[in-house]
Each structure stands twice: as C-alpha cells, then as structure tokens.
Coordinates of N, CA, C and O in Angstrom, one line a residue:
M1 N 0.7 -0.9 0.2 CA 0.1 0.0 0.0 C 0.8 1.0 0.1 O 1.3 1.1 0.8
S2 N 0.8 2.5 -1.1 CA 1.7 3.1 -1.1 C 0.4 4.8 -0.5 O -0.4 4.6 -0.1
E3 N 1.5 5.7 0.7 CA 0.9 6.9 1.1 C 0.8 7.7 -0.2 O 1.5 7.9 -1.1
K4 N -0.4 8.3 -0.2 CA -0.4 9.3 -0.9 C 0.9 10.9 0.2 O 0.6 10.7 1.6
G5 N 1.1 12.0 -0.9 CA 1.9 12.4 -0.3 C 1.1 13.6 0.0 O 0.1 13.6 0.5
A6 N 1.7 14.9 0.7 CA 1.2 15.9 1.7 C 0.3 16.4 1.0 O 0.2 16.7 -0.3
T7 N -1.2 17.0 1.5 CA -2.0 17.6 0.8 C -1.7 18.6 0.6 O -1.0 19.5 1.5
D8 N -1.5 19.4 -0.3 CA -1.4 21.6 -0.4 C -2.8 21.8 -0.7 O -4.1 21.8 -0.7
S9 N -2.3 22.4 0.5 CA -3.6 23.5 1.4 C -4.1 24.8 0.9 O -5.1 25.5 1.6
R10 N -3.1 25.1 -0.5 CA -3.5 26.2 -1.2 C -3.4 27.2 -0.4 O -4.4 28.0 -1.2
G11 N -2.6 27.9 -0.1 CA -2.5 29.3 0.5 C -2.8 29.2 2.3 O -3.5 30.3 2.3
L12 N -4.1 28.0 3.0 CA -4.0 28.2 3.7 C -3.5 29.0 5.1 O -2.5 29.1 5.2
V13 N -4.3 29.8 5.1 CA -3.6 31.0 7.0 C -4.1 30.3 8.0 O -5.3 30.8 8.5
V14 N -3.6 29.7 9.0 CA -4.2 29.3 10.3 C -3.5 31.0 11.2 O -2.0 31.0 11.2
E15 N -4.9 31.7 11.8 CA -3.8 32.8 12.4 C -5.3 33.5 13.3 O -6.4 33.3 13.2
G16 N -5.1 33.9 14.4 CA -5.4 34.4 15.5 C -6.4 33.4 15.8 O -7.3 33.9 16.9
N17 N -6.3 32.6 16.6 CA -6.4 31.3 17.4 C -5.9 31.8 18.9 O -4.6 32.1 19.0
A18 N -6.6 31.5 19.3 CA -6.1 31.2 20.9 C -6.5 29.5 21.3 O -7.6 29.2 21.7
L19 N -5.4 29.5 21.8 CA -4.8 27.8 21.6 C -4.4 27.4 23.2 O -3.8 27.2 23.2
H20 N -5.2 27.4 24.1 CA -5.3 26.6 25.0 C -5.5 25.4 26.1 O -6.3 25.3 25.7
D21 N -4.3 25.4 26.9 CA -4.9 23.7 27.7 C -5.8 22.7 27.1 O -6.4 22.2 27.5
N22 N -4.5 22.4 26.0 CA -5.1 21.0 25.5 C -4.2 20.2 25.4 O -2.9 20.0 25.7
W23 N -4.2 18.7 24.6 CA -3.2 18.4 24.7 C -1.5 18.4 23.1 O -0.8 18.8 23.8
N24 N -2.5 19.1 22.7 CA -1.9 19.9 21.1 C -2.5 20.5 21.0 O -3.4 20.8 20.3
G25 N -1.6 22.0 20.9 CA -2.1 23.1 20.7 C -2.7 23.2 19.6 O -3.8 23.6 19.2
L26 N -1.7 22.6 18.5 CA -1.9 23.0 17.0 C -0.9 22.3 16.2 O 0.2 22.3 15.7
P27 N -1.4 21.3 15.9 CA -1.0 20.0 15.2 C -1.5 19.9 13.5 O -2.1 20.5 13.2
I28 N 0.3 19.9 12.8 CA 0.2 20.0 11.3 C 0.7 19.1 11.0 O 1.9 19.0 11.0
L29 N 0.1 18.4 9.7 CA 0.4 17.0 9.2 C -0.5 16.6 8.2 O -1.3 16.5 7.5
R30 N 1.1 17.2 7.8 CA 1.7 16.0 6.5 C 0.5 17.2 5.3 O -0.2 16.6 4.4
L31 N 0.3 18.7 5.7 CA 0.2 19.7 4.5 C 1.1 20.6 4.1 O 2.6 20.5 4.4
R32 N 1.0 21.4 2.8 CA 1.6 21.6 2.3 C 1.1 23.1 2.0 O 0.1 22.9 2.0
N33 N 2.0 24.3 1.8 CA 2.2 25.7 0.6 C 0.8 26.2 2.7 O -0.6 26.6 2.2
L34 N 0.9 26.2 3.4 CA 0.2 27.3 4.4 C 1.4 27.7 5.4 O 2.6 27.9 5.3
T35 N 0.3 28.8 5.6 CA 2.0 30.2 6.6 C 0.2 30.1 8.2 O -0.7 29.9 8.5
V36 N 1.2 29.3 9.2 CA 0.6 29.7 10.2 C 1.0 30.9 11.3 O 2.6 30.8 11.5
Q37 N 0.2 32.4 11.4 CA 1.1 32.6 12.2 C 0.2 33.9 13.1 O -0.9 33.6 13.3
R38 N 1.0 34.3 14.0 CA -0.3 34.8 14.8 C -1.2 34.2 15.6 O -2.4 35.0 15.9
N39 N -0.5 33.5 16.6 CA -1.6 32.5 17.1 C -0.6 32.4 18.7 O 0.2 32.2 18.5
H40 N -2.1 32.3 19.7 CA -0.9 32.4 21.1 C -1.4 30.4 21.6 O -2.9 30.3 21.4
M41 N -0.7 30.5 21.8 CA -1.1 28.8 22.1 C 0.4 29.2 23.9 O 1.0 29.5 24.4
A42 N -0.7 28.4 24.9 CA -0.7 28.2 26.8 C -1.1 27.4 27.0 O -2.1 26.8 27.0
G43 N -0.4 26.7 27.8 CA -0.5 25.7 28.4 C -1.1 24.5 28.3 O -1.8 23.3 28.1
N44 N -0.7 24.1 27.0 CA -0.5 23.1 26.5 C 0.4 21.8 26.4 O 1.7 22.6 26.8
C45 N 0.4 20.3 26.1 CA 1.1 19.9 26.7 C 2.4 20.2 25.4 O 3.8 20.3 25.6
T46 N 1.9 20.6 24.1 CA 2.6 20.8 22.6 C 2.4 22.1 22.2 O 1.2 22.1 21.6
G47 N 2.7 23.3 22.1 CA 2.1 24.3 21.2 C 1.6 24.2 19.3 O 0.8 24.1 19.4
L48 N 3.0 23.2 18.9 CA 2.9 23.8 17.6 C 3.9 21.9 17.4 O 4.7 22.0 17.1
I49 N 3.4 21.3 15.9 CA 3.5 20.1 16.0 C 3.6 20.5 14.6 O 2.7 20.2 14.0
V50 N 5.0 20.0 13.8 CA 4.6 19.7 12.4 C 5.3 18.3 12.0 O 6.4 18.3 12.2
I51 N 4.4 17.2 11.2 CA 4.2 16.3 11.0 C 5.2 16.9 9.7 O 4.0 16.6 8.3
G52 N 6.2 16.3 8.9 CA 6.4 16.5 7.6 C 5.8 14.8 6.8 O 4.9 14.0 6.8
D53 N 6.4 14.9 4.9 CA 5.7 13.8 4.5 C 7.3 13.5 3.7 O 7.9 14.2 3.7
E54 N 7.3 12.1 4.0 CA 8.3 10.8 3.5 C 8.3 11.3 1.9 O 9.4 10.6 1.4
N55 N 7.6 11.2 1.6 CA 7.0 10.6 -0.3 C 7.1 11.9 -0.6 O 7.8 13.3 -0.5
K56 N 7.6 11.8 -2.2 CA 7.5 13.1 -3.6 C 6.7 13.8 -3.7 O 5.5 13.0 -4.2
P57 N 6.8 14.8 -3.7 CA 8.1 15.3 -4.2 C 8.4 15.8 -2.7 O 7.6 15.2 -1.3
P58 N 9.5 15.4 -2.4 CA 9.3 16.1 -1.3 C 9.4 17.9 -0.5 O 9.0 18.8 -1.3
D59 N 9.8 17.5 0.7 CA 9.0 19.1 1.2 C 9.4 20.1 1.3 O 10.9 20.1 0.4
S60 N 9.0 21.3 1.2 CA 9.4 22.8 0.9 C 10.0 23.4 2.1 O 9.9 22.8 3.2
A61 N 10.7 24.2 2.2 CA 11.0 25.5 3.1 C 10.0 25.4 4.2 O 9.1 25.7 4.1
L62 N 10.4 25.6 5.6 CA 9.9 25.6 6.3 C 10.4 26.9 7.0 O 11.9 27.1 7.4
T63 N 10.1 27.9 7.4 CA 10.4 29.3 7.9 C 10.0 29.5 8.9 O 8.9 29.8 9.6
R64 N 10.8 30.5 10.1 CA 10.0 31.0 10.9 C 10.1 32.6 11.3 O 11.0 32.9 10.8

C-alpha cells in the first residue's frame, strides 16, 4: 500500500487563534503551502507540532 503525499492546502492561513490547555495546541500533519502566524498557545503539552511527508515531491521550506 503506498501512501499519498502531503495535501496542498492552497495557501491556507491559520491566524488569530487562542489555543490553551489542550494536549496538542496545533498539530500540522502532512500539509503543504500554508502559513501559521499570530496565534497564542499556552498551557498545552505541546504548542505546535509539524509532521512532514517522506514521499515525493520532497517537503518544501519551513521558515519561522
């Protein structure tokens, strides 16, 4: 069984969210072409998780 590559989110912007007291604040799983900015994360076990993609095409740049 082959895995499908990461989904293109077509420029999705995740912005202005308050993510408090969760297990994972914001998990980004196998997505491409998105921006995460100006979110407030506190009291979570983890704030931001980014899980990439081992398939082709290779993952793109990650900036902060």
